[in-house]
Amino acid sequence: MTKSSSYRSRLRIATAVLTMLSLAVTALATLTSGQTMGAGAKESNAALSADQRILHVLNRLGFGARPGDVNRVKAMGVD
């Protein structure tokens, strides 16, 4: 093995290890986040207050609520 191929080999191994580590961290973060899809999401939506629901909608549709946005959405309704 030459110096160059040894370096490439170590670089490939390091890249593989870092990739596997990042995948493991992502999987762990997903499992521990507590976010579930399905029936559980509907139950948690029902527990939100009116203001929390409005803030949730504004966060999902844009970059969050600006001053006065919550009152405007209250006046027109979330739907």
Tab-separated table of N, CA and C in Angstrom:
chain	number	residue	atom	x	y	z
A	1	MET	N	0.828	-1.173	0.000
A	1	MET	CA	0.000	0.000	0.000
A	1	MET	C	0.878	1.245	0.000
A	2	THR	N	0.472	2.181	-0.768
A	2	THR	CA	1.215	3.439	-0.790
A	2	THR	C	0.650	4.370	0.257
A	3	LYS	N	1.348	5.440	0.483
A	3	LYS	CA	0.910	6.423	1.463
A	3	LYS	C	-0.448	7.003	1.080
A	4	SER	N	-0.647	7.263	-0.207
A	4	SER	CA	-1.884	7.854	-0.701
A	4	SER	C	-3.066	6.911	-0.515
A	5	SER	N	-2.893	5.642	-0.852
A	5	SER	CA	-4.000	4.695	-0.715
A	5	SER	C	-4.303	4.416	0.749
A	6	SER	N	-3.291	4.454	1.611
A	6	SER	CA	-3.522	4.283	3.039
A	6	SER	C	-4.342	5.448	3.586
A	7	TYR	N	-4.006	6.648	3.142
A	7	TYR	CA	-4.752	7.830	3.557
A	7	TYR	C	-6.202	7.742	3.090
A	8	ARG	N	-6.402	7.343	1.850
A	8	ARG	CA	-7.769	7.215	1.304
A	8	ARG	C	-8.554	6.163	2.064
A	9	SER	N	-7.889	5.070	2.399
A	9	SER	CA	-8.560	4.010	3.133
A	9	SER	C	-9.020	4.508	4.501
A	10	ARG	N	-8.136	5.209	5.208
A	10	ARG	CA	-8.507	5.758	6.510
A	10	ARG	C	-9.595	6.812	6.379
A	11	LEU	N	-9.549	7.585	5.310
A	11	LEU	CA	-10.575	8.604	5.076
A	11	LEU	C	-11.936	7.960	4.827
A	12	ARG	N	-11.955	6.874	4.055
A	12	ARG	CA	-13.217	6.157	3.803
A	12	ARG	C	-13.781	5.580	5.099
A	13	ILE	N	-12.922	5.013	5.913
A	13	ILE	CA	-13.377	4.437	7.177
A	13	ILE	C	-13.925	5.534	8.083
A	14	ALA	N	-13.225	6.649	8.173
A	14	ALA	CA	-13.690	7.759	9.009
A	14	ALA	C	-15.028	8.295	8.505
A	15	THR	N	-15.172	8.402	7.201
A	15	THR	CA	-16.433	8.879	6.623
A	15	THR	C	-17.566	7.905	6.930
A	16	ALA	N	-17.287	6.614	6.817
A	16	ALA	CA	-18.310	5.609	7.117
A	16	ALA	C	-18.717	5.656	8.584
A	17	VAL	N	-17.747	5.798	9.465
A	17	VAL	CA	-18.044	5.863	10.898
A	17	VAL	C	-18.868	7.103	11.214
A	18	LEU	N	-18.497	8.247	10.665
A	18	LEU	CA	-19.259	9.472	10.917
A	18	LEU	C	-20.670	9.394	10.350
A	19	THR	N	-20.825	8.769	9.192
A	19	THR	CA	-22.155	8.601	8.600
A	19	THR	C	-23.028	7.723	9.482
A	20	MET	N	-22.486	6.611	9.945
A	20	MET	CA	-23.254	5.710	10.802
A	20	MET	C	-23.599	6.393	12.126
A	21	LEU	N	-22.676	7.156	12.659
A	21	LEU	CA	-22.931	7.873	13.900
A	21	LEU	C	-24.045	8.904	13.723
A	22	SER	N	-24.013	9.629	12.617
A	22	SER	CA	-25.062	10.633	12.386
A	22	SER	C	-26.418	9.969	12.180
A	23	LEU	N	-26.443	8.831	11.509
A	23	LEU	CA	-27.707	8.103	11.342
A	23	LEU	C	-28.231	7.610	12.683
A	24	ALA	N	-27.352	7.126	13.527
A	24	ALA	CA	-27.770	6.644	14.846
A	24	ALA	C	-28.314	7.788	15.695
A	25	VAL	N	-27.655	8.924	15.668
A	25	VAL	CA	-28.113	10.083	16.443
A	25	VAL	C	-29.463	10.560	15.934
A	26	THR	N	-29.634	10.589	14.622
A	26	THR	CA	-30.919	11.003	14.043
A	26	THR	C	-32.031	10.045	14.438
A	27	ALA	N	-31.752	8.750	14.371
A	27	ALA	CA	-32.758	7.756	14.757
A	27	ALA	C	-33.105	7.886	16.231
A	28	LEU	N	-32.118	8.079	17.073
A	28	LEU	CA	-32.364	8.233	18.500
A	28	LEU	C	-33.169	9.494	18.788
A	29	ALA	N	-32.844	10.572	18.113
A	29	ALA	CA	-33.576	11.822	18.315
A	29	ALA	C	-35.034	11.673	17.882
A	30	THR	N	-35.257	10.941	16.797
A	30	THR	CA	-36.620	10.719	16.321
A	30	THR	C	-37.411	9.884	17.309
A	31	LEU	N	-36.785	8.860	17.857
A	31	LEU	CA	-37.479	7.994	18.805
A	31	LEU	C	-37.778	8.696	20.118
A	32	THR	N	-36.896	9.566	20.554
A	32	THR	CA	-37.087	10.214	21.847
A	32	THR	C	-37.840	11.534	21.771
A	33	SER	N	-38.160	12.001	20.577
A	33	SER	CA	-38.833	13.298	20.467
A	33	SER	C	-40.273	13.243	20.948
A	34	GLY	N	-40.871	12.070	20.954
A	34	GLY	CA	-42.240	11.949	21.418
A	34	GLY	C	-43.264	12.323	20.375
A	35	GLN	N	-42.834	12.649	19.183
A	35	GLN	CA	-43.785	12.990	18.138
A	35	GLN	C	-44.244	11.708	17.465
A	36	THR	N	-45.549	11.519	17.455
A	36	THR	CA	-46.109	10.351	16.798
A	36	THR	C	-47.088	10.799	15.752
A	37	MET	N	-47.263	9.993	14.755
A	37	MET	CA	-48.254	10.295	13.731
A	37	MET	C	-49.441	9.372	13.955
A	38	GLY	N	-50.607	9.855	13.673
A	38	GLY	CA	-51.782	9.019	13.798
A	38	GLY	C	-52.738	9.580	14.832
A	39	ALA	N	-53.366	8.676	15.581
A	39	ALA	CA	-54.412	9.067	16.518
A	39	ALA	C	-53.885	9.945	17.637
A	40	GLY	N	-52.670	9.727	18.082
A	40	GLY	CA	-52.107	10.519	19.170
A	40	GLY	C	-52.006	11.985	18.822
A	41	ALA	N	-51.752	12.293	17.569
A	41	ALA	CA	-51.624	13.687	17.152
A	41	ALA	C	-52.965	14.401	17.252
A	42	LYS	N	-54.053	13.725	16.937
A	42	LYS	CA	-55.369	14.344	17.028
A	42	LYS	C	-55.741	14.623	18.475
A	43	GLU	N	-55.376	13.724	19.393
A	43	GLU	CA	-55.682	13.927	20.791
A	43	GLU	C	-54.937	15.133	21.344
A	44	SER	N	-53.667	15.294	20.975
A	44	SER	CA	-52.903	16.421	21.488
A	44	SER	C	-53.395	17.735	20.891
A	45	ASN	N	-53.934	17.706	19.675
A	45	ASN	CA	-54.485	18.901	19.047
A	45	ASN	C	-55.705	19.387	19.812
A	46	ALA	N	-56.511	18.463	20.320
A	46	ALA	CA	-57.718	18.829	21.031
A	46	ALA	C	-57.389	19.494	22.366
A	47	ALA	N	-56.214	19.203	22.923
A	47	ALA	CA	-55.840	19.736	24.219
A	47	ALA	C	-55.292	21.160	24.119
A	48	LEU	N	-55.074	21.668	22.927
A	48	LEU	CA	-54.531	23.014	22.762
A	48	LEU	C	-55.600	24.055	23.043
A	49	SER	N	-55.186	25.138	23.668
A	49	SER	CA	-56.116	26.252	23.848
A	49	SER	C	-56.293	26.958	22.500
A	50	ALA	N	-57.214	27.886	22.445
A	50	ALA	CA	-57.471	28.603	21.192
A	50	ALA	C	-56.231	29.379	20.743
A	51	ASP	N	-55.581	30.053	21.689
A	51	ASP	CA	-54.378	30.815	21.340
A	51	ASP	C	-53.240	29.895	20.895
A	52	GLN	N	-53.075	28.754	21.570
A	52	GLN	CA	-52.029	27.801	21.182
A	52	GLN	C	-52.296	27.236	19.795
A	53	ARG	N	-53.555	26.976	19.497
A	53	ARG	CA	-53.905	26.455	18.168
A	53	ARG	C	-53.598	27.485	17.083
A	54	ILE	N	-53.916	28.738	17.359
A	54	ILE	CA	-53.630	29.816	16.404
A	54	ILE	C	-52.124	29.943	16.197
A	55	LEU	N	-51.354	29.925	17.274
A	55	LEU	CA	-49.899	30.009	17.158
A	55	LEU	C	-49.335	28.819	16.383
A	56	HIS	N	-49.901	27.643	16.618
A	56	HIS	CA	-49.459	26.456	15.885
A	56	HIS	C	-49.698	26.628	14.388
A	57	VAL	N	-50.866	27.113	14.016
A	57	VAL	CA	-51.189	27.325	12.600
A	57	VAL	C	-50.257	28.360	11.980
A	58	LEU	N	-50.038	29.457	12.684
A	58	LEU	CA	-49.159	30.506	12.157
A	58	LEU	C	-47.717	30.011	12.020
A	59	ASN	N	-47.269	29.188	12.944
A	59	ASN	CA	-45.926	28.623	12.832
A	59	ASN	C	-45.814	27.660	11.660
A	60	ARG	N	-46.865	26.896	11.402
A	60	ARG	CA	-46.831	25.929	10.306
A	60	ARG	C	-46.934	26.611	8.943
A	61	LEU	N	-47.687	27.687	8.858
A	61	LEU	CA	-47.918	28.340	7.570
A	61	LEU	C	-46.860	29.377	7.205
A	62	GLY	N	-46.148	29.867	8.186
A	62	GLY	CA	-45.189	30.931	7.892
A	62	GLY	C	-43.999	30.864	8.818
A	63	PHE	N	-43.537	32.025	9.218
A	63	PHE	CA	-42.368	32.115	10.081
A	63	PHE	C	-42.759	32.516	11.496
A	64	GLY	N	-43.945	32.141	11.919
A	64	GLY	CA	-44.404	32.475	13.260
A	64	GLY	C	-45.339	33.670	13.250
A	65	ALA	N	-45.765	34.025	14.446
A	65	ALA	CA	-46.731	35.117	14.586
A	65	ALA	C	-46.018	36.448	14.797
A	66	ARG	N	-46.514	37.447	14.102
A	66	ARG	CA	-46.048	38.820	14.324
A	66	ARG	C	-46.994	39.466	15.324
A	67	PRO	N	-46.626	40.595	15.872
A	67	PRO	CA	-47.548	41.274	16.788
A	67	PRO	C	-48.884	41.558	16.097
A	68	GLY	N	-49.958	41.162	16.736
A	68	GLY	CA	-51.293	41.395	16.198
A	68	GLY	C	-51.842	40.251	15.361
A	69	ASP	N	-51.019	39.306	14.943
A	69	ASP	CA	-51.498	38.201	14.105
A	69	ASP	C	-52.498	37.308	14.835
A	70	VAL	N	-52.266	37.051	16.114
A	70	VAL	CA	-53.171	36.176	16.864
A	70	VAL	C	-54.558	36.801	16.932
A	71	ASN	N	-54.625	38.090	17.175
A	71	ASN	CA	-55.927	38.765	17.240
A	71	ASN	C	-56.626	38.748	15.884
A	72	ARG	N	-55.876	38.945	14.792
A	72	ARG	CA	-56.488	38.914	13.461
A	72	ARG	C	-57.035	37.519	13.145
A	73	VAL	N	-56.280	36.480	13.510
A	73	VAL	CA	-56.755	35.118	13.241
A	73	VAL	C	-57.942	34.797	14.131
A	74	LYS	N	-57.954	35.279	15.357
A	74	LYS	CA	-59.119	35.075	16.235
A	74	LYS	C	-60.365	35.682	15.607
A	75	ALA	N	-60.217	36.868	15.008
A	75	ALA	CA	-61.363	37.561	14.411
A	75	ALA	C	-61.889	36.801	13.201
A	76	MET	N	-60.997	36.234	12.381
A	76	MET	CA	-61.472	35.543	11.178
A	76	MET	C	-61.679	34.048	11.378
A	77	GLY	N	-61.103	33.487	12.411
A	77	GLY	CA	-61.241	32.063	12.682
A	77	GLY	C	-60.075	31.271	12.096
A	78	VAL	N	-59.714	30.201	12.752
A	78	VAL	CA	-58.575	29.386	12.330
A	78	VAL	C	-58.888	28.676	11.018
A	79	ASP	N	-60.073	28.198	10.860
A	79	ASP	CA	-60.431	27.437	9.649
A	79	ASP	C	-60.351	28.326	8.424
